[in-house]
Coordinates of C-alpha atoms in Angstrom, one line a residue:
Chain H
X1 CA -13.2 -10.6 -10.9
X2 CA -14.8 -11.7 -7.5
X3 CA -16.7 -14.6 -7.3
X4 CA -17.3 -16.3 -3.8
X5 CA -15.5 -18.5 -1.9
X6 CA -17.0 -22.0 -1.7
X7 CA -14.1 -23.7 0.2
X8 CA -13.8 -25.0 3.3
X9 CA -13.9 -22.5 6.2
X10 CA -13.7 -24.5 9.6
X11 CA -14.0 -22.3 12.4
X12 CA -11.3 -22.8 15.3
X13 CA -12.4 -20.0 18.5
X14 CA -14.0 -16.9 18.6
X15 CA -12.0 -15.0 16.2
X16 CA -10.7 -17.2 13.9
X17 CA -11.1 -19.9 10.5
X18 CA -9.3 -22.5 9.2
X19 CA -8.8 -23.9 5.5
X20 CA -7.4 -27.3 5.7
X21 CA -4.2 -28.2 3.9
X22 CA -6.2 -31.0 2.1
X23 CA -8.6 -28.0 0.2
X24 CA -6.6 -28.2 -2.4
X25 CA -3.1 -30.4 -3.4
X26 CA 0.1 -28.2 -3.0
X27 CA -1.0 -26.3 -0.1
X28 CA 1.8 -27.4 2.4
X29 CA 0.3 -25.8 5.5
X30 CA -3.1 -24.7 6.3
X31 CA -4.7 -21.2 5.6
X32 CA -6.2 -19.2 8.6
X33 CA -8.3 -16.5 8.9
X34 CA -9.2 -13.4 11.5
X35 CA -12.7 -12.8 11.6
X36 CA -15.7 -13.2 13.9
X37 CA -19.2 -14.6 13.0
X38 CA -20.1 -11.0 10.7
X39 CA -17.2 -10.6 9.0
X40 CA -16.2 -14.0 8.0
X41 CA -19.7 -13.6 5.6
X42 CA -18.1 -10.7 4.1
X43 CA -15.2 -12.3 3.7
X44 CA -17.0 -15.1 1.6
X45 CA -18.1 -12.6 -0.7
X46 CA -14.8 -13.1 -2.9
X47 CA -12.3 -15.2 -3.4
X48 CA -9.4 -14.4 -1.6
X49 CA -10.1 -16.7 1.1
X50 CA -9.3 -18.6 -1.6
X51 CA -5.9 -16.5 -2.0
X52 CA -4.9 -17.4 1.6
X53 CA -5.3 -20.9 0.8
X54 CA -2.5 -20.8 -2.7
X55 CA -0.3 -19.3 -0.4
X56 CA 0.0 -21.9 1.4
X57 CA 1.5 -23.9 -1.7
X58 CA 5.0 -21.6 -1.4
X59 CA 7.9 -23.3 -0.7
X60 CA 9.3 -23.0 3.0
X61 CA 6.1 -21.8 4.1
X62 CA 6.0 -21.8 8.3
X63 CA 2.5 -23.4 10.4
X64 CA 0.6 -21.4 8.4
X65 CA -0.9 -19.3 5.7
X66 CA -2.3 -16.0 7.4
X67 CA -4.8 -13.5 6.7
X68 CA -6.1 -11.1 9.6
X69 CA -9.4 -9.4 9.5
X70 CA -9.7 -6.7 6.9
X71 CA -8.2 -9.3 4.3
X72 CA -9.5 -8.4 0.1
X73 CA -8.9 -9.8 -2.7
X74 CA -5.7 -8.9 -3.8
X75 CA -3.1 -9.9 -7.0
X76 CA -2.1 -13.0 -6.1
X77 CA -1.3 -12.8 -2.1
X78 CA -4.7 -11.2 -0.5
X79 CA -4.6 -7.9 1.3
X80 CA -4.2 -8.4 5.0
X81 CA -2.1 -11.6 3.9
X82 CA 0.8 -13.2 6.5
X83 CA 3.0 -15.6 5.3
X84 CA 6.6 -16.6 6.8
X85 CA 9.1 -18.7 4.9
X86 CA 12.4 -20.2 6.3
X87 CA 14.5 -19.8 3.7
X88 CA 17.0 -22.8 5.1
X89 CA 13.8 -25.2 4.1
X90 CA 13.9 -23.7 1.1
X91 CA 11.8 -20.6 1.5
X92 CA 10.9 -18.3 -1.0
X93 CA 10.4 -14.5 -1.0
X94 CA 7.5 -13.6 -3.3
X95 CA 7.0 -9.6 -4.8
X96 CA 3.1 -10.3 -4.5
X97 CA 3.3 -10.8 -1.1
X98 CA 4.8 -7.5 -0.8
X99 CA 2.6 -5.8 -4.0
X100 CA 3.1 -3.0 -6.1
X101 CA 3.5 -0.2 -2.9
X102 CA 5.9 -1.7 -1.5
X103 CA 6.1 0.5 2.7
X104 CA 2.8 1.3 1.8
X105 CA 2.6 2.9 5.4
X106 CA 1.3 5.1 7.8
X107 CA 2.3 7.2 10.4
X108 CA 0.5 9.4 13.2
X109 CA 1.9 12.6 14.7
X110 CA 0.3 13.9 17.5
X111 CA 0.0 17.5 19.0
X112 CA -1.1 19.9 21.9
X113 CA -3.9 21.2 19.8
X114 CA -7.9 20.9 21.3
X115 CA -10.0 20.2 18.8
X116 CA -12.5 22.7 20.6
X117 CA -9.9 25.4 20.4
X118 CA -9.4 24.9 16.9
X119 CA -12.8 23.6 15.5
X120 CA -13.1 26.5 13.2
X121 CA -9.4 26.4 11.7
X122 CA -10.1 22.8 10.2
X123 CA -11.3 24.2 7.0
X124 CA -7.6 26.5 6.7
X125 CA -5.9 23.6 7.4
X126 CA -6.9 21.2 4.8
X127 CA -7.0 23.6 2.6
X128 CA -2.8 24.9 4.0
X129 CA -2.0 21.6 3.6
X130 CA -3.7 20.4 0.5
X131 CA -1.8 23.0 -1.5
X132 CA 1.0 22.4 0.8
X133 CA 1.7 18.5 0.4
X134 CA 1.7 17.8 -3.3
X135 CA -1.3 15.2 -4.5
X136 CA -2.8 13.7 -7.3
X137 CA -2.1 12.6 -10.6
X138 CA 1.4 13.7 -11.4
X139 CA 2.3 15.9 -8.8
X140 CA 5.9 16.4 -8.5
X141 CA 7.6 16.7 -5.1
X142 CA 8.8 20.0 -3.5
X143 CA 12.1 18.6 -3.5
X144 CA 13.9 16.6 -6.7
X145 CA 16.4 14.6 -6.1
X146 CA 19.4 13.5 -8.8
X147 CA 19.9 10.4 -9.3
X148 CA 23.3 10.1 -7.4
X149 CA 20.6 11.2 -4.5
X150 CA 18.5 9.1 -5.2
X151 CA 20.8 5.9 -4.6
X152 CA 22.2 7.6 -1.2
X153 CA 18.1 8.2 0.6
X154 CA 17.4 5.2 -0.3
X155 CA 21.0 3.7 1.4
X156 CA 20.5 5.7 4.1
X157 CA 16.8 6.0 4.6
X158 CA 14.6 8.5 6.6
X159 CA 18.6 10.0 8.3
X160 CA 19.0 11.6 4.7
X161 CA 16.3 13.6 4.4
X162 CA 15.9 14.7 8.5
X163 CA 19.8 15.5 7.8
X164 CA 18.8 17.4 4.8
X165 CA 15.8 19.8 7.1
X166 CA 12.7 17.7 6.4
X167 CA 11.7 16.1 10.2
X168 CA 13.6 16.3 13.4
X169 CA 16.4 13.9 15.1
X170 CA 13.5 12.1 16.9
X171 CA 11.5 11.2 14.4
X172 CA 14.0 8.3 13.1
X173 CA 13.7 7.0 16.7
X174 CA 9.8 6.5 16.6
X175 CA 10.0 4.8 12.7
X176 CA 9.6 1.1 12.2
X177 CA 13.2 0.1 11.3
X178 CA 14.5 3.5 12.2
X179 CA 13.2 4.4 8.9
X180 CA 16.4 2.2 7.2
X181 CA 16.5 -1.6 6.4
X182 CA 20.1 -2.6 6.0
X183 CA 20.8 -4.5 3.0
X184 CA 18.8 -2.5 0.8
X185 CA 20.9 -2.9 -2.6
X186 CA 19.9 0.9 -5.0
X187 CA 22.6 0.0 -7.3
X188 CA 20.2 -2.7 -8.2
X189 CA 17.1 -0.2 -9.5
X190 CA 16.3 -0.3 -13.1
X191 CA 16.5 3.4 -14.7
X192 CA 13.1 3.3 -15.2
X193 CA 12.6 3.1 -11.3
X194 CA 15.1 6.0 -10.6
X195 CA 13.0 8.1 -12.9
X196 CA 9.5 7.3 -12.0
X197 CA 11.0 8.4 -8.2
X198 CA 12.8 11.0 -8.7
X199 CA 10.1 14.2 -8.5
X200 CA 7.8 12.0 -6.0
X201 CA 9.6 12.3 -2.9
X202 CA 7.6 14.3 -0.5
X203 CA 4.0 12.8 -2.7
X204 CA 1.0 11.9 -1.3
X205 CA -0.4 10.3 -4.9
X206 CA -3.6 8.8 -5.2
X207 CA -6.1 6.3 -5.1
X208 CA -6.4 5.1 -1.0
X209 CA -3.6 7.1 0.2
X210 CA -4.6 10.3 2.3
X211 CA -3.5 12.8 4.8
X212 CA -6.0 12.9 7.9
X213 CA -6.7 15.4 10.9
X214 CA -8.2 13.4 13.3
X215 CA -9.2 14.2 16.8
X216 CA -8.7 11.8 19.6
X217 CA -12.8 10.9 20.5
X218 CA -11.7 7.9 22.9
X219 CA -8.7 6.6 25.2
X220 CA -9.0 3.1 26.1
X221 CA -5.6 2.6 27.5
X222 CA -4.7 5.6 29.3
X223 CA -1.1 4.3 30.3
X224 CA -0.1 3.5 26.6
X225 CA -1.9 7.1 25.5
X226 CA 0.5 8.5 27.7
X227 CA 3.2 7.1 26.3
X228 CA 2.6 7.8 22.6
X229 CA 1.5 11.9 23.9
X230 CA -2.3 10.9 22.7
X231 CA -4.7 13.1 24.6
X232 CA -8.6 13.0 24.4
X233 CA -10.1 15.9 22.4
X234 CA -6.4 17.2 20.8
X235 CA -5.5 16.6 16.9
X236 CA -3.6 14.4 15.8
X237 CA -2.7 13.7 12.2
X238 CA -1.9 10.9 10.1
X239 CA -0.5 10.3 6.9
X240 CA -1.0 7.3 4.3
X241 CA 1.1 7.2 1.6
X242 CA 4.2 4.8 -0.2
X243 CA 7.0 4.1 -2.5
X244 CA 5.4 6.3 -5.7
X245 CA 5.7 4.9 -9.1
X246 CA 9.9 4.2 -7.8
X247 CA 8.1 1.1 -5.6
X248 CA 5.7 0.0 -8.7
X249 CA 8.6 -0.3 -11.1
X250 CA 10.6 -2.2 -8.5
X251 CA 8.0 -4.7 -8.4
X252 CA 7.1 -4.5 -12.3
X253 CA 10.8 -4.9 -12.9
X254 CA 10.4 -8.2 -10.6
X255 CA 7.6 -10.0 -11.3
X256 CA 8.8 -9.7 -14.9
X257 CA 12.6 -11.4 -14.3
X258 CA 11.1 -13.9 -11.8
X259 CA 8.8 -14.9 -14.5
X260 CA 10.5 -18.1 -15.6
X261 CA 12.3 -18.3 -11.9
X262 CA 9.6 -20.6 -10.5
X263 CA 10.3 -23.4 -13.5
X264 CA 14.0 -22.6 -12.7
X265 CA 13.7 -24.0 -9.3
X266 CA 11.0 -26.6 -9.7
X267 CA 8.7 -24.6 -7.7
X268 CA 4.8 -25.4 -8.6
X269 CA 2.0 -21.9 -8.4
X270 CA -1.3 -22.4 -8.3
X271 CA -1.6 -18.4 -9.2
X272 CA 1.9 -16.9 -11.8
X273 CA 0.5 -13.4 -9.2
X274 CA 2.3 -15.7 -6.6
X275 CA 6.2 -15.8 -9.2
X276 CA 8.6 -16.1 -6.4
X277 CA 12.2 -17.5 -5.7
X278 CA 14.2 -18.8 -2.9
X279 CA 14.8 -16.3 -0.8
X280 CA 18.4 -17.4 -1.0
X281 CA 19.3 -17.5 -4.5
X282 CA 20.4 -15.1 -6.6
X283 CA 16.8 -13.5 -7.6
X284 CA 16.0 -13.9 -4.3
X285 CA 18.2 -11.7 -2.6
X286 CA 18.2 -9.5 -5.7
X287 CA 14.7 -8.6 -5.3
X288 CA 15.2 -8.5 -1.5
X289 CA 18.0 -5.7 -1.9
X290 CA 15.7 -3.7 -3.8
X291 CA 12.7 -4.0 -2.9
X292 CA 14.7 -2.8 1.0
X293 CA 16.1 0.5 -1.5
X294 CA 11.8 1.0 -1.9
X295 CA 11.4 0.4 1.4
X296 CA 14.0 3.1 2.5
X297 CA 12.5 5.6 -0.5
X298 CA 9.0 5.2 1.4
X299 CA 10.2 6.3 4.8
X300 CA 11.6 9.2 3.4
X301 CA 8.5 10.2 1.3
X302 CA 6.4 10.2 4.9
X303 CA 8.9 12.0 6.3
X304 CA 9.0 15.2 3.9
X305 CA 4.5 14.2 4.1
X306 CA 5.4 14.8 7.9
X307 CA 7.6 18.1 7.4
X308 CA 5.3 19.7 4.7
X309 CA 2.6 19.4 7.5
X310 CA 4.2 20.5 10.3
X311 CA 4.5 23.9 8.1
X312 CA 1.1 23.9 6.7
X313 CA 0.2 23.7 10.9
X314 CA 2.5 26.3 11.8
X315 CA 1.4 28.7 9.0
X316 CA -2.6 28.2 10.4
X317 CA -2.1 29.0 13.9
X318 CA 1.0 31.0 13.4
X319 CA 3.3 28.6 15.9
X320 CA 6.3 26.5 15.4
X321 CA 5.4 23.3 14.9
X322 CA 7.7 22.1 17.8
X323 CA 5.5 24.8 20.0
X324 CA 2.6 22.9 18.2
X325 CA 3.7 19.8 20.0
X326 CA 4.1 18.1 16.7
X327 CA 6.1 14.9 17.7
X328 CA 5.6 10.9 15.2
X329 CA 3.7 8.6 17.5
X330 CA 5.1 6.0 15.2
X331 CA 5.3 5.5 12.0
X332 CA 4.4 1.4 10.6
X333 CA 5.1 -0.2 7.0
X334 CA 1.9 -2.8 5.6
X335 CA 3.7 -3.2 2.7
X336 CA 6.7 -5.4 3.0
X337 CA 9.0 -8.4 3.6
X338 CA 10.9 -8.4 6.2
X339 CA 13.9 -11.1 7.5
X340 CA 13.0 -12.0 12.3
X341 CA 13.7 -14.3 14.3
X342 CA 10.7 -16.6 15.8
X343 CA 10.7 -19.4 17.9
X344 CA 9.5 -22.2 15.4
X345 CA 9.3 -25.7 17.6
X346 CA 11.8 -24.4 20.1
X347 CA 14.1 -23.6 17.6
X348 CA 15.2 -19.3 16.3
X349 CA 14.9 -19.3 13.2
X350 CA 15.6 -16.4 10.6
X351 CA 11.8 -15.8 8.4
X352 CA 11.0 -13.6 5.8
X353 CA 7.6 -12.8 6.9
X354 CA 5.9 -11.4 4.0
X355 CA 3.2 -8.7 5.5
X356 CA 0.6 -7.3 2.4
X357 CA -1.6 -4.9 3.8
X358 CA -0.5 -5.8 7.8
X359 CA 1.2 -4.3 9.9
X360 CA 4.1 -5.1 12.3
X361 CA 2.5 -5.7 16.0
X362 CA 5.4 -5.5 18.4
X363 CA 4.5 -7.0 22.0
X364 CA 6.2 -5.0 25.2
X365 CA 9.6 -6.0 25.8
X366 CA 10.7 -6.4 22.2
X367 CA 14.5 -5.4 21.5
X368 CA 13.3 -3.0 18.9
X369 CA 11.1 -1.0 20.0
X370 CA 12.0 2.6 21.1
X371 CA 12.6 2.9 24.7
X372 CA 9.9 4.6 25.7
X373 CA 7.6 2.2 23.6
X374 CA 9.0 -1.0 25.4
X375 CA 6.7 -1.0 28.3
X376 CA 3.5 -0.9 26.3
X377 CA 4.1 -2.7 22.9
X378 CA 4.4 -0.9 19.4
X379 CA 1.9 1.7 17.8
X380 CA 0.0 0.2 15.6
X381 CA -2.1 1.8 13.2
X382 CA -5.0 1.4 12.0
X383 CA -6.7 3.6 9.4
X384 CA -10.5 3.0 8.6
X385 CA -12.4 5.2 6.4
X386 CA -12.7 9.0 6.1
X387 CA -16.4 8.4 7.3
X388 CA -16.1 6.4 10.8
X389 CA -12.5 6.1 13.1
X390 CA -9.1 5.1 12.8
X391 CA -7.5 3.4 15.8
X392 CA -4.1 2.9 17.9
X393 CA -3.4 -0.4 19.3
X394 CA 0.1 -2.1 20.6
X395 CA 1.3 -5.1 19.4
X396 CA 0.8 -7.9 22.2
X397 CA 2.5 -11.0 23.1
X398 CA -0.2 -13.1 20.8
X399 CA 1.3 -11.4 18.2
X400 CA 4.5 -13.5 18.2
X401 CA 2.9 -16.6 19.0
X402 CA 0.0 -16.9 16.5
X403 CA 0.6 -14.1 13.7
X404 CA 4.5 -13.5 13.1
X405 CA 4.6 -10.2 14.9
X406 CA 1.9 -8.8 13.1
X407 CA -1.8 -7.4 13.7
X408 CA -4.3 -5.6 10.6
X409 CA -3.8 -3.0 8.5
X410 CA -7.1 -1.3 8.3
X411 CA -10.7 -1.1 7.4
X412 CA -10.1 -3.5 4.4
X413 CA -12.5 -3.1 1.2
X414 CA -16.0 -4.4 0.9
X415 CA -16.7 -2.6 -2.1
X416 CA -14.6 -2.2 -5.6
X417 CA -13.9 0.8 -6.9
X418 CA -16.2 0.6 -9.8
X419 CA -19.3 -0.1 -6.8
X420 CA -18.8 2.6 -4.7
X421 CA -18.5 4.8 -7.7
X422 CA -22.2 3.3 -8.5
X423 CA -23.1 4.0 -5.4
X424 CA -22.2 7.3 -5.0
X425 CA -24.7 8.4 -8.8
X426 CA -26.6 11.3 -7.4
X427 CA -25.1 12.0 -3.7
X428 CA -22.4 14.5 -2.7
X429 CA -20.3 12.6 -0.4
X430 CA -18.3 15.3 0.1
X431 CA -21.5 17.1 1.7
X432 CA -22.4 13.7 3.3
X433 CA -18.7 14.0 5.1
X434 CA -19.2 17.4 6.2
X435 CA -22.9 16.8 7.7
X436 CA -20.3 14.2 9.5
X437 CA -18.0 16.8 10.6
X438 CA -15.9 15.9 8.6
X439 CA -14.5 18.5 5.5
X440 CA -13.1 17.1 2.8
X441 CA -10.9 18.2 -0.7
X442 CA -10.0 15.5 -3.1
X443 CA -7.9 17.0 -5.8
X444 CA -9.0 13.3 -8.5
X445 CA -12.4 14.0 -9.6
X446 CA -13.6 10.4 -8.1
X447 CA -11.3 10.3 -5.0
X448 CA -13.6 10.4 -2.7
X449 CA -16.3 8.7 -4.3
X450 CA -14.3 5.4 -4.7
X451 CA -13.2 6.2 -1.0
X452 CA -16.6 7.1 1.0
X453 CA -17.0 5.6 3.6
X454 CA -19.3 2.2 3.2
X455 CA -16.7 1.1 0.1
X456 CA -14.6 0.2 3.9
X457 CA -15.8 -2.3 6.3
X458 CA -16.5 -1.5 10.1
X459 CA -13.5 -0.8 11.6
X460 CA -14.7 -1.0 14.4
X461 CA -15.6 -5.1 13.8
X462 CA -11.8 -5.5 12.5
X463 CA -10.0 -3.9 15.8
X464 CA -12.7 -6.1 18.2
X465 CA -11.5 -8.9 16.6
X466 CA -7.8 -9.0 16.9
X467 CA -7.8 -7.2 20.5
X468 CA -10.5 -10.5 21.2
X469 CA -7.3 -12.6 20.0
X470 CA -5.0 -10.4 21.9
X471 CA -2.7 -9.8 18.9
X472 CA -3.0 -6.1 19.4
X473 CA -4.6 -4.0 21.9
X474 CA -6.6 -1.0 21.8
X475 CA -5.4 1.7 22.7
X476 CA -7.3 4.9 21.2
X477 CA -10.2 5.5 19.3
X478 CA -9.3 8.6 16.3
X479 CA -12.3 10.0 14.4
X480 CA -10.8 12.3 11.1
X481 CA -12.1 15.9 10.9
X482 CA -10.2 16.7 8.0
X483 CA -9.5 14.4 5.3
X484 CA -7.3 15.5 2.2
X485 CA -7.1 13.2 -0.9
X486 CA -5.0 12.4 -3.9
Chain M
X1 CA -6.4 1.4 -29.5
X2 CA -9.2 0.7 -28.1
X3 CA -6.9 -0.8 -24.9
X4 CA -5.0 2.6 -24.5
X5 CA -8.1 3.7 -24.0
X6 CA -8.7 1.4 -21.3
X7 CA -6.0 2.0 -20.1
X8 CA -6.3 6.2 -20.2
X9 CA -10.1 6.0 -18.7
X10 CA -8.1 4.6 -15.7
X11 CA -6.7 7.9 -15.4
X12 CA -9.7 10.2 -16.4
X13 CA -10.1 11.7 -19.1
X14 CA -7.0 13.2 -21.2
X15 CA -6.7 15.8 -23.9
X16 CA -4.3 15.8 -26.1
X17 CA -2.3 19.0 -27.2
X18 CA 0.5 19.7 -28.6
X19 CA 2.8 19.0 -31.1
X20 CA 2.7 15.1 -32.1
X21 CA 6.2 12.5 -32.5
X22 CA 6.3 9.2 -33.8
X23 CA 7.4 6.3 -31.0
X24 CA 8.0 2.2 -32.3
X25 CA 8.3 -0.1 -29.6
X26 CA 8.9 -3.7 -30.6
X27 CA 8.0 -6.8 -28.1
X28 CA 9.2 -10.3 -28.0
X29 CA 8.0 -13.6 -26.5
X30 CA 5.9 -16.4 -26.1
X31 CA 2.8 -14.7 -25.0
X32 CA 0.6 -12.1 -26.1
X33 CA -1.6 -11.4 -23.6
X34 CA 2.0 -10.5 -22.4
X35 CA 3.4 -8.2 -25.2
X36 CA -0.1 -6.4 -24.9
X37 CA 1.1 -5.8 -21.1
X38 CA 4.3 -4.5 -22.0
X39 CA 3.5 -1.9 -24.6
X40 CA 0.8 -0.7 -22.8
X41 CA 3.2 -0.1 -19.4
X42 CA 5.1 1.7 -22.3
X43 CA 2.3 4.1 -22.2
X44 CA 1.5 4.7 -19.1
X45 CA 5.3 5.3 -18.4
X46 CA 5.0 7.8 -21.3
X47 CA 2.2 9.4 -19.5
X48 CA 3.5 9.4 -16.0
X49 CA 7.2 10.7 -17.1
X50 CA 6.9 12.9 -19.8
X51 CA 2.8 13.7 -19.7
X52 CA 2.5 11.8 -23.3
X53 CA -0.2 10.1 -24.8
X54 CA -1.2 8.0 -27.4
X55 CA -3.3 9.7 -30.5
X56 CA -3.4 7.0 -33.1
X57 CA -1.9 3.6 -33.7
X58 CA -0.1 4.2 -36.7
X59 CA 1.4 0.4 -37.7
X60 CA 1.2 -2.3 -35.5
X61 CA 2.3 -6.1 -36.8
X62 CA 1.9 -8.8 -34.4
X63 CA 3.1 -12.4 -34.4
X64 CA 2.4 -15.4 -32.1
X65 CA 6.4 -14.3 -30.7
X66 CA 6.5 -10.6 -31.8
X67 CA 4.5 -7.5 -31.5
X68 CA 5.5 -4.3 -33.2
X69 CA 4.2 -1.5 -32.9
X70 CA 4.2 1.9 -34.6
X71 CA 2.6 5.0 -32.9
X72 CA 2.0 8.7 -32.5
X73 CA 1.9 10.5 -29.4
X74 CA 1.4 13.9 -28.0
X75 CA 1.5 15.7 -24.3
X76 CA -0.7 16.0 -22.7
X77 CA -3.3 18.9 -22.4
X78 CA -2.9 19.4 -18.2
X79 CA -5.3 22.3 -18.2
X80 CA -8.0 20.6 -20.3
X81 CA -7.7 16.9 -18.8
X82 CA -9.9 15.9 -15.8
X83 CA -7.3 13.6 -13.9
X84 CA -8.6 10.6 -11.3
X85 CA -6.8 8.1 -10.2
X86 CA -3.0 7.0 -10.5
X87 CA -2.1 3.7 -12.1
X88 CA 0.1 1.5 -10.5
X89 CA 0.9 -1.0 -13.5
X90 CA -0.5 -3.5 -15.3
X91 CA -1.1 -6.8 -13.4
X92 CA -0.5 -9.9 -14.5
X93 CA -4.1 -11.2 -12.9
X94 CA -6.3 -13.1 -15.7
X95 CA -4.7 -11.2 -18.8
X96 CA -5.8 -12.7 -22.0
X97 CA -6.4 -11.8 -25.4
X98 CA -9.2 -13.8 -27.1
X99 CA -10.1 -14.0 -31.2
X100 CA -13.9 -12.5 -31.9
X101 CA -15.6 -11.4 -34.7
X102 CA -14.0 -8.7 -36.6
X103 CA -10.4 -8.6 -34.0
X104 CA -10.1 -9.2 -30.8
X105 CA -10.6 -8.6 -27.1
X106 CA -8.4 -8.2 -24.3
X107 CA -8.9 -8.1 -20.3
X108 CA -6.4 -6.9 -18.6
X109 CA -6.7 -5.4 -14.6
X110 CA -5.1 -2.3 -13.6
X111 CA -3.5 -2.1 -9.8
X112 CA -4.4 2.1 -8.9

């Protein structure tokens, strides 16, 4: 499926590579990939740079088609891609620029618990979380919402479930967009989307979704870590999931509906997975309304899982989650399209920023940040792989200048799932992880094999690139000690 | 049937059990590969929402612009089946149907 990329890649500086717009007809802007010398070789190993060039053909794209260092091949858009379009200049919205798992994202919960004191409890914690948070194929949630309730949930976002006891008021402030994008249109969702989502809110799913118990291994920025409540040697919990079947169906419905839209608006596309519609068109607005509703569902999903994770900790330690200090550090989306203001040629323009496998990374002082993060910048959560590490970063001014307020979203795959399974033959990934001090529990038979550490790039390299490029700065490195997979 | 088996292999090892029921699907369009994709999407939803799977194709008729399939479906035996992963969708990427000796060969890529 994915051959090597053989097109041009011109070095701009130590962390950026250009695909010139002269590369292929139809490119309106250059492509820019963030990578160092080591990563760029791996990136050329699949067709994802070609996808960066294809995205550069979208009408209304501004400045450049971007890719973060965790770039890898995706459907239409690459994973790790960022593209901003200007609706005033015919800019489009493309469901492929968001992906099937709308508002797939990550949240991090800190604790007061010292790993040194809780070492012997990690196995019990993993088991308790595995049994408390529904995960894996066909596992329904602890709460089933009727269709009218679902519509209300998608209109209100996180607040809807917090009001019903699934979390704390402070969680809302610590969630991107306060867990609710306005102008969601839950009424535009198909019956099928609603039925796929009715019992999936508060479920982990499978694939690369996970819950992790981690220990803060190293602090790189003491001031930022203190603002986030991160203490070296203490446990954290990371949750990675998205909008489940409801979001997949919203994307599926949109791809079908928009099949003939490019022809209607005279848009020439190099790949039909890039189907799109002008942001201001009825079709574009319809998708945006449905996508925002699915995004709000995803925030509720992670919110309910947060509540369940707190319950699991509480059960194991015999103390309320408040006493364990389990506050939410932050929640960020990494598959989303949002209208955001940016300076373009000295003018402030509302752009439609597609982030597909890319995380928002607003710098210090940004008005959208909660008060406690205004001085340090937005927390950027970067899960690595289950054997090495994850990172907490903060958004920096460079992100507004160069990447439409975006940073990376993870390590990025370097092996297909099939290749990862083949590479695991004769090995026990569970035992290998145990030797590294990680207790893993998975519902699916191949989950650990497909997600083994070797299947991913080295997250340290990915994070280094963006730190060097002054897009996002390192705050803390988190080491996994317990992993729960679907 | 082989296309359905391909999809089910992505889920894991499904074992059917219980009473069968007949379902009929009728797709119209201008691209046979997209109609096949639509049929597989129905099977995906049938599995995810109703925990049922296809056990036999009773009848299938297709032209360049229409695909009508009648299938026998049965509940998935959740105890005896082994699940590997969820499937989010059947994508349009590299979707194709080719004529080969003795039948057709289809390529479809699922997002998991």
